PDB file of C-alpha atoms and ligand atoms in Angstrom:
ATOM      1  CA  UNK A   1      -0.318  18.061 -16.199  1.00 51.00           C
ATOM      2  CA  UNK A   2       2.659  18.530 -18.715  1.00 57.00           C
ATOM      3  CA  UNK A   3       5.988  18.826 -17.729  1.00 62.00           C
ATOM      4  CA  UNK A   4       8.750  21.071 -18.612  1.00 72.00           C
ATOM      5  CA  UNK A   5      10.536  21.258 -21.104  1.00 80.00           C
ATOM      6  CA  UNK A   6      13.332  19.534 -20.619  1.00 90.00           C
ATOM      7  CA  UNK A   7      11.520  16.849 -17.893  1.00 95.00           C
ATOM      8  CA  UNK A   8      11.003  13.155 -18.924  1.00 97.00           C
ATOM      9  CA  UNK A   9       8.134  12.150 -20.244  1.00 98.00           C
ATOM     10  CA  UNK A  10       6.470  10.091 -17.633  1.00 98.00           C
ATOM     11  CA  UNK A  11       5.260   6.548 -18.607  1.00 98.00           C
ATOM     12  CA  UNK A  12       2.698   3.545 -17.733  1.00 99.00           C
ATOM     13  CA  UNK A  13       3.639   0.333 -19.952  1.00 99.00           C
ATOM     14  CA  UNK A  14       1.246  -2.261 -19.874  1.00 99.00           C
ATOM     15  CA  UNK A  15       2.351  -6.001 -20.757  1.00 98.00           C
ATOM     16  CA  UNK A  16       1.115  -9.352 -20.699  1.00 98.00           C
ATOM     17  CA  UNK A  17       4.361 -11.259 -21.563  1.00 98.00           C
ATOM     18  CA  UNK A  18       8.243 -11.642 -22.819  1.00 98.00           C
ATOM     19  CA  UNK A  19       8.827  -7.457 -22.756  1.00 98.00           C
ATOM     20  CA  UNK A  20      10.780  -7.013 -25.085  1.00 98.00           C
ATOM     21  CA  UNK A  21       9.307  -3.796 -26.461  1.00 98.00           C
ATOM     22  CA  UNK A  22       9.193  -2.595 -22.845  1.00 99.00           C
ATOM     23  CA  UNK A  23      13.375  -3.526 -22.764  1.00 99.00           C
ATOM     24  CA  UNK A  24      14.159  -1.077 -25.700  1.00 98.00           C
ATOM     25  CA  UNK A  25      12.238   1.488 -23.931  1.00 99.00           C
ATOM     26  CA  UNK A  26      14.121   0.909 -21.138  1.00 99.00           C
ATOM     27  CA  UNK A  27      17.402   0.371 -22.968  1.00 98.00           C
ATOM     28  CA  UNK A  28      17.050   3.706 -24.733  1.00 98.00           C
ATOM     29  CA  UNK A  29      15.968   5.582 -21.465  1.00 98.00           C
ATOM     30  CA  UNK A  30      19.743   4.343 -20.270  1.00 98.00           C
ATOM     31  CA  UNK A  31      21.204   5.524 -23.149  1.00 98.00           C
ATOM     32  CA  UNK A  32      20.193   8.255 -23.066  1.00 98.00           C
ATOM     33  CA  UNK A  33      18.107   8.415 -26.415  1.00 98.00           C
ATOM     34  CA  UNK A  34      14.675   8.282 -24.783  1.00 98.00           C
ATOM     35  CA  UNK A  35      14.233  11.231 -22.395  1.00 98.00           C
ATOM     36  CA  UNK A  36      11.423   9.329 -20.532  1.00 98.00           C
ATOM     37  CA  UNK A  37      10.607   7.711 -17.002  1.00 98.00           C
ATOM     38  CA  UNK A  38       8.842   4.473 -16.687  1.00 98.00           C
ATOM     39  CA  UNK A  39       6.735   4.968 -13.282  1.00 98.00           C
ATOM     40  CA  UNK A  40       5.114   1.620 -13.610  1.00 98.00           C
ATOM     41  CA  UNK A  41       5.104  -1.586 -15.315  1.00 99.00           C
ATOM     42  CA  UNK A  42       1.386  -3.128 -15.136  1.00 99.00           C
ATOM     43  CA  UNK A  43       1.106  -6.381 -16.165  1.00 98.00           C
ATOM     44  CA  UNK A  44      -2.363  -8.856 -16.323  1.00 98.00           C
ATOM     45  CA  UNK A  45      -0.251 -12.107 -16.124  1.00 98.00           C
ATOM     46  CA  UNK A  46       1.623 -12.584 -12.716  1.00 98.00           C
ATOM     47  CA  UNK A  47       4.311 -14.946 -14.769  1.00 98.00           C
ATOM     48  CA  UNK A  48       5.082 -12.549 -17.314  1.00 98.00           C
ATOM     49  CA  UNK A  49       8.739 -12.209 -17.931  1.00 98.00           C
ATOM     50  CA  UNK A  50       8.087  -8.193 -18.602  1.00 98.00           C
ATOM     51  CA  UNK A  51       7.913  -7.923 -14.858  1.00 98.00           C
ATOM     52  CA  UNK A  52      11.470  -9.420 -14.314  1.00 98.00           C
ATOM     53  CA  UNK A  53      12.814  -6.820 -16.751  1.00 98.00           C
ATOM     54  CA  UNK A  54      11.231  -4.068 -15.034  1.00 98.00           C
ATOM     55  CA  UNK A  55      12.059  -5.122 -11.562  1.00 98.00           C
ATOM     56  CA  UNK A  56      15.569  -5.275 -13.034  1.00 98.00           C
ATOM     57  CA  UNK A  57      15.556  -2.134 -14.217  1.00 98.00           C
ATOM     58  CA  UNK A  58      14.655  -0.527 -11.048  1.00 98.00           C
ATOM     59  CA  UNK A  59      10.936  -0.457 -11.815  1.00 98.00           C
ATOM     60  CA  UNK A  60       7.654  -0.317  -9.945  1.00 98.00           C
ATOM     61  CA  UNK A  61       5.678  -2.864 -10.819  1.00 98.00           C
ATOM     62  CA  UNK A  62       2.060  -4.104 -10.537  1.00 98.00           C
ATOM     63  CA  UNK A  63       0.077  -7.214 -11.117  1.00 98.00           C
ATOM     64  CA  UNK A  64      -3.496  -6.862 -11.558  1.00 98.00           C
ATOM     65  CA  UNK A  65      -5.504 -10.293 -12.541  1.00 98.00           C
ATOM     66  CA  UNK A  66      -8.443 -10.548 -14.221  1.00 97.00           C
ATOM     67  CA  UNK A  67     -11.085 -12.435 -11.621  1.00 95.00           C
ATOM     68  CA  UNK A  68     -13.930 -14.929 -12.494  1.00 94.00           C
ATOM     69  CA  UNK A  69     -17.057 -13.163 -14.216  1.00 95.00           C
ATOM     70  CA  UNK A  70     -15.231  -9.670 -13.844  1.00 95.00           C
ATOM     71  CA  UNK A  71     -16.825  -7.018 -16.266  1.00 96.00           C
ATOM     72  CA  UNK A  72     -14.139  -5.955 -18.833  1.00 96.00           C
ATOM     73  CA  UNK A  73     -14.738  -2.478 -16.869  1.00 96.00           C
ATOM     74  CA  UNK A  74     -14.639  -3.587 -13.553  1.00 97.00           C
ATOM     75  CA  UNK A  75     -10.936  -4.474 -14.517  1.00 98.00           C
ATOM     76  CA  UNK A  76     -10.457  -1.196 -16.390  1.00 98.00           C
ATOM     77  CA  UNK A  77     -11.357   0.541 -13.271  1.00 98.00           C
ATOM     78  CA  UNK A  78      -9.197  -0.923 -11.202  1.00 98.00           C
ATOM     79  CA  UNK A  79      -6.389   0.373 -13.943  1.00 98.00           C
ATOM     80  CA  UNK A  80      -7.616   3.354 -13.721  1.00 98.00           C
ATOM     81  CA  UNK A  81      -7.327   3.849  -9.886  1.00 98.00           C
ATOM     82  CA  UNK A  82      -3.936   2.640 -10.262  1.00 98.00           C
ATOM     83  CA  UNK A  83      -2.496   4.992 -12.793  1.00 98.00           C
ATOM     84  CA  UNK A  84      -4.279   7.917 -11.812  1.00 98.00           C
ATOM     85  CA  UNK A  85      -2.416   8.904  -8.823  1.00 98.00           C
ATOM     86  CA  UNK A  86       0.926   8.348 -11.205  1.00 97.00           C
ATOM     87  CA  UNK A  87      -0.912  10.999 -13.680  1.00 97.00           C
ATOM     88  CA  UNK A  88       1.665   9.093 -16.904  1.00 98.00           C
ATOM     89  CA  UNK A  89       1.453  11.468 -20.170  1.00 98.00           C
ATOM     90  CA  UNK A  90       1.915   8.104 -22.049  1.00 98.00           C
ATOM     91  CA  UNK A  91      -0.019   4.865 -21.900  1.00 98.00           C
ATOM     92  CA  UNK A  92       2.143   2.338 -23.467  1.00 99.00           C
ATOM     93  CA  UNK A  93       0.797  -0.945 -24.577  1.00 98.00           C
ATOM     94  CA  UNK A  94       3.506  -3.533 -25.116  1.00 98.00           C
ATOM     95  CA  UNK A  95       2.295  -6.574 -25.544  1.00 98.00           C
ATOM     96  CA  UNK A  96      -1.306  -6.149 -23.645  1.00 98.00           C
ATOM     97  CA  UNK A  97      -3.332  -8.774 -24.549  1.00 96.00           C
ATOM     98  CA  UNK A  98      -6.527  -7.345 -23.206  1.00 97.00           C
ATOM     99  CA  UNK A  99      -9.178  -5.333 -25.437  1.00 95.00           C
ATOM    100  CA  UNK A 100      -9.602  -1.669 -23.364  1.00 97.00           C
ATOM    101  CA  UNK A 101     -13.222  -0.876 -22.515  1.00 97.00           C
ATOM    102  CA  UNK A 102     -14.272   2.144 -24.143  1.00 97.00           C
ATOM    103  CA  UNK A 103     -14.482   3.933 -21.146  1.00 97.00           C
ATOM    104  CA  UNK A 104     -10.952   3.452 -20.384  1.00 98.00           C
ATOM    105  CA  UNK A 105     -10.192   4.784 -23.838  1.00 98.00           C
ATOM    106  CA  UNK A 106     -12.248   7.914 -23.422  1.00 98.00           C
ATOM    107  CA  UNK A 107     -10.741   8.278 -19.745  1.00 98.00           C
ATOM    108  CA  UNK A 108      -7.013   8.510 -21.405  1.00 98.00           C
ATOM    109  CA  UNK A 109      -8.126   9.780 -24.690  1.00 96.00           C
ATOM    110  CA  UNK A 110      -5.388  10.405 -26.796  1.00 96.00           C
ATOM    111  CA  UNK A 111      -2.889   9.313 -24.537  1.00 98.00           C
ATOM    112  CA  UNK A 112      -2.645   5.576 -24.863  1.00 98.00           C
ATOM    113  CA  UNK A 113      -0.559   3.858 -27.879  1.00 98.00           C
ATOM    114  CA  UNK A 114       0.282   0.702 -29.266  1.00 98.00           C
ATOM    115  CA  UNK A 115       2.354  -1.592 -31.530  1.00 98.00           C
ATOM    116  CA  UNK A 116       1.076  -3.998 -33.966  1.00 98.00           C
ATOM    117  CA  UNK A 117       3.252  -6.741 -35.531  1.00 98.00           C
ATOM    118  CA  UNK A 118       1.812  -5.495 -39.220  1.00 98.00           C
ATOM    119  CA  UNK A 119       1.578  -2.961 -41.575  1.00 98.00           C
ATOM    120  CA  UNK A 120      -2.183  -1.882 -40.303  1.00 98.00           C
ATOM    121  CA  UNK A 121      -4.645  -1.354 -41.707  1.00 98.00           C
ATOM    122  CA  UNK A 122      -3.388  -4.827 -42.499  1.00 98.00           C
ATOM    123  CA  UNK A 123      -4.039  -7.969 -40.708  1.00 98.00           C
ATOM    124  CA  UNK A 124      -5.467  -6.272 -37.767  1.00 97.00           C
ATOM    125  CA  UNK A 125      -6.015  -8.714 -34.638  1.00 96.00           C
ATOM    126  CA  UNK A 126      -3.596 -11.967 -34.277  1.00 96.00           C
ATOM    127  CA  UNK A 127      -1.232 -14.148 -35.973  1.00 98.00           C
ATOM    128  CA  UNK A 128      -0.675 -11.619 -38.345  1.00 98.00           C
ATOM    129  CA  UNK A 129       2.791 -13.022 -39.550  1.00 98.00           C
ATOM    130  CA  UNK A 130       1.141 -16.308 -41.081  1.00 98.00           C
ATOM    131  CA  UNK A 131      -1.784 -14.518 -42.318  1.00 98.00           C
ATOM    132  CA  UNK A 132       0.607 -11.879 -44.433  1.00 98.00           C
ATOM    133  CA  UNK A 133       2.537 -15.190 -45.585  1.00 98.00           C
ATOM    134  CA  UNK A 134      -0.447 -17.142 -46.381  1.00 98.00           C
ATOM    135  CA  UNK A 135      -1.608 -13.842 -47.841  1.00 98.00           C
ATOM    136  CA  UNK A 136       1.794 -13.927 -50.467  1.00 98.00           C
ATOM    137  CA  UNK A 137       2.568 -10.844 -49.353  1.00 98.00           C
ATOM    138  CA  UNK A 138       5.467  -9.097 -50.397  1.00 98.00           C
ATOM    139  CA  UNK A 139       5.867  -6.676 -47.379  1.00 98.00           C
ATOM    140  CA  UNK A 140       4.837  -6.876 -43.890  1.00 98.00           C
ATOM    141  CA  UNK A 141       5.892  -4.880 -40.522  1.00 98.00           C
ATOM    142  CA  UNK A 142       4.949  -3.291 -37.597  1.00 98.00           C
ATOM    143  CA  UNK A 143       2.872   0.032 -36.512  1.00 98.00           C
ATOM    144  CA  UNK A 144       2.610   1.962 -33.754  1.00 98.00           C
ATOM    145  CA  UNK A 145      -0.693   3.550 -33.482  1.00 98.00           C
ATOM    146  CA  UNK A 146      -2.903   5.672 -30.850  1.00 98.00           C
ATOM    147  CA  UNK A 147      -5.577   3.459 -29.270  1.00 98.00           C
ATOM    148  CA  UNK A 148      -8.891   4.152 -30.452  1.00 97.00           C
ATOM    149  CA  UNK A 149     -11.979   2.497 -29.234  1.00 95.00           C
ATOM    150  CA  UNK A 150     -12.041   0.753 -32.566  1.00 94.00           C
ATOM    151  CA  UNK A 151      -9.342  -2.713 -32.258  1.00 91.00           C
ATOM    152  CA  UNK A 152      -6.209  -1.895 -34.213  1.00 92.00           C
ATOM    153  CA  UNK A 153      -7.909   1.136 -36.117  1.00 94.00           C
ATOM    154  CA  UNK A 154      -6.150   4.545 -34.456  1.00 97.00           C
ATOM    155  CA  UNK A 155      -4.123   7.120 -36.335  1.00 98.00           C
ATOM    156  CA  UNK A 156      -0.228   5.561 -37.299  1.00 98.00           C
ATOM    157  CA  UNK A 157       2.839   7.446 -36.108  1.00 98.00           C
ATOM    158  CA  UNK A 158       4.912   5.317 -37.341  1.00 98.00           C
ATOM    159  CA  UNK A 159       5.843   2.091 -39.204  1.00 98.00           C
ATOM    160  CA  UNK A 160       8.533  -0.288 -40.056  1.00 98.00           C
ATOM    161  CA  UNK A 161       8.206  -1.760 -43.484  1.00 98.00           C
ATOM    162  CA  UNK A 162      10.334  -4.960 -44.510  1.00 98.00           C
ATOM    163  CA  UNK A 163      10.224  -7.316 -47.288  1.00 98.00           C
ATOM    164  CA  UNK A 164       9.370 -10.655 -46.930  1.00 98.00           C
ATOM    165  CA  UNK A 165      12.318 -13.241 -47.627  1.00 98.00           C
ATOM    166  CA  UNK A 166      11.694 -16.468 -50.080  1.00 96.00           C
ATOM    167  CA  UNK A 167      10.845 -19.430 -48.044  1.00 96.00           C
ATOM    168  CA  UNK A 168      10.839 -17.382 -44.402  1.00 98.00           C
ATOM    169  CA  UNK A 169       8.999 -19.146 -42.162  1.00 98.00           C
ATOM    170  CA  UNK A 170       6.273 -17.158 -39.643  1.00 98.00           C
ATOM    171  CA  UNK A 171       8.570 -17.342 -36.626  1.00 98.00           C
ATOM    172  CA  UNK A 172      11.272 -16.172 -38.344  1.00 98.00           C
ATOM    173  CA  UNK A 173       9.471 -13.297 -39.591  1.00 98.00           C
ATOM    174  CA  UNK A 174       8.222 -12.850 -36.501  1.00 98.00           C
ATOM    175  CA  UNK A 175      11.549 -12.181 -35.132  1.00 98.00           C
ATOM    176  CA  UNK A 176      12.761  -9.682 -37.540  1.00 98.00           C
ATOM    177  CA  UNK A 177       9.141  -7.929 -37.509  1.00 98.00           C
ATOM    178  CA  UNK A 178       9.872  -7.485 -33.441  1.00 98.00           C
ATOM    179  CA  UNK A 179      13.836  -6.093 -34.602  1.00 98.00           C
ATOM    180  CA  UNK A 180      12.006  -3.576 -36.063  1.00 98.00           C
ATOM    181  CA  UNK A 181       9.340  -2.959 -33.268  1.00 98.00           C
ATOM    182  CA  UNK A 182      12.114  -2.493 -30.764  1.00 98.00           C
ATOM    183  CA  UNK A 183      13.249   0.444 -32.933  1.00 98.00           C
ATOM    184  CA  UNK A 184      10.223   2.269 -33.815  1.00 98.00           C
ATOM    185  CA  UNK A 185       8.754   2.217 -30.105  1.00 99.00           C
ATOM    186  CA  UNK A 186      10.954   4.010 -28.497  1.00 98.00           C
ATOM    187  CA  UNK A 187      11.138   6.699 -31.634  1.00 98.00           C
ATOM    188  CA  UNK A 188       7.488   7.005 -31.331  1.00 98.00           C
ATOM    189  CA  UNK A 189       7.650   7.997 -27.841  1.00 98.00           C
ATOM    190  CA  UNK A 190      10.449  10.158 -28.613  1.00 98.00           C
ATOM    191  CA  UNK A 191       8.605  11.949 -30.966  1.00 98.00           C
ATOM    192  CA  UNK A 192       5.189  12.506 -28.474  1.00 98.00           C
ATOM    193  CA  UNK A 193       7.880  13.794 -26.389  1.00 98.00           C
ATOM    194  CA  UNK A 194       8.774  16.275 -28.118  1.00 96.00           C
ATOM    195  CA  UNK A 195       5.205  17.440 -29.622  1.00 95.00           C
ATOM    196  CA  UNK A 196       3.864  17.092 -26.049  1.00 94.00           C
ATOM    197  CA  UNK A 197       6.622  19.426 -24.501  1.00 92.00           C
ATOM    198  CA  UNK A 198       6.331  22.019 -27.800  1.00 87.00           C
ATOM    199  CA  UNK A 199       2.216  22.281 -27.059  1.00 74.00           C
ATOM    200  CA  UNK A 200       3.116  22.624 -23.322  1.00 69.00           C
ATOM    201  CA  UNK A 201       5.446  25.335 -24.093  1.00 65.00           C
ATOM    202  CA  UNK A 202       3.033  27.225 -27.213  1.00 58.00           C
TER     203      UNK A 202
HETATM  204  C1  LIG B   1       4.745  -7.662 -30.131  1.00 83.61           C
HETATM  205  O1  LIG B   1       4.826  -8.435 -31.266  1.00 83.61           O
HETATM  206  C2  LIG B   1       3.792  -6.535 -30.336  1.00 83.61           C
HETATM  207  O2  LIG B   1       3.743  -6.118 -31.657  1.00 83.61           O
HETATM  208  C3  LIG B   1       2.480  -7.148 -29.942  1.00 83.61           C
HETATM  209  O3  LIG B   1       2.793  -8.002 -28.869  1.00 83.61           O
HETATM  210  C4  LIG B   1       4.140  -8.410 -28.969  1.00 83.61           C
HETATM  211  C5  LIG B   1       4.798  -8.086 -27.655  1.00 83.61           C
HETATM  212  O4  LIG B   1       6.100  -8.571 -27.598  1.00 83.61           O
HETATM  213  N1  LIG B   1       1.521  -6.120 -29.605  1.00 83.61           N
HETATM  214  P1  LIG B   1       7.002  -8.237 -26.337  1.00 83.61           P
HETATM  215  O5  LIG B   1       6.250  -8.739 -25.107  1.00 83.61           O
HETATM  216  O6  LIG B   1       7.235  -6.770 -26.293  1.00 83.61           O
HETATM  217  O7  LIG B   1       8.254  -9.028 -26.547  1.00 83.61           O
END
């Protein structure tokens, strides 16, 4: 169901903590550099800080926990029947920290993306800012990427590339490496904005 031309491009963001990447979404949505609408904010973890800023920000939000001995696609289902009914163009993962089923995957094919704290196909998986500096790597970064049913392995749109500083430490890396993210997210989206709204319109 596309929209019009000029019609934000509707959004689900997914989280699991701090939100940060879902902020500069919303930050550039109010600046009017993002010409998108965040229906809902689903989050795994009922603490997760994500949920504050989206409740700030005028957000629906919605909390659904993994239970005992659930079936990874038992819970997939159940995020399924919840963003259905919204029918979101965009699937944004900020800071998920669930694997998707397959099924899910297939159900939103093409449609779901994500951001990596590395330059993938590097250091796919976690703690990927000690691994590059264990690594001695001169460059590390961030990537957003469609979700695949293979972790960490979709097609890039777009990555962030910065040199790694004498002596940095992971955690500081790990701050300017997120700098970066919040740029490149909302650009991404920006740009399946746009080639979402020219295939409507072809
Ligand atoms: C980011 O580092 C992102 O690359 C990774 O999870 C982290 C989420 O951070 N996928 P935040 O919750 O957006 O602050």
């Amino acid at each position: 169901m596309p929209g019009s031309s000029d019609a934000p491009l509707r959004l689900a963001v997914l989280i699991s903590g701090n939100g940060s990447n879902l902020q500069a979404i919303i930050d550039q949505i109010a600046n009017g550099q993002l010409n998108a609408r965040v229906e809902l904010v689903i989050s795994d973890q009922p603490d997760a800080n994500g949920l504050n800023r989206a409740a700030r920000a005028g957000i629906a939000t919605r909390v659904i926990e993994a239970t005992k001995g659930q079936k990874r696609r038992e819970y997939d289902q159940r995020l399924i029947e919840t963003l259905d009914p919204l029918a979101p163009e965009l699937l944004v993962l900020a800071g998920f920290m669930r694997i998707l089923s397959p099924e899910f995957v297939r159900h939103f094919a093409g449609r779901i993306i994500n951001i990596h704290p590395s330059l993938l196909p590097a250091y796919k998986g976690l703690n990927t800012h000690q691994r590059a500096l264990d690594a001695g790597e001169r460059f590390h970064g961030a990537t957003v990427h469609y979700v695949t049913e293979e972790l960490d392995a979709g097609d890039i749109i777009i990555q962030s590339r910065i040199e790694i500083q004498p002596d940095e430490t992971a955690a500081e890396l790990q701050q300017r490496v997120h700098a970066e993210e919040h740029v490149i997210y909302p650009r991404a989206i920006g740009w399946l904005r746009a080639q979402l709204r020219s295939d409507a319109s072809a």
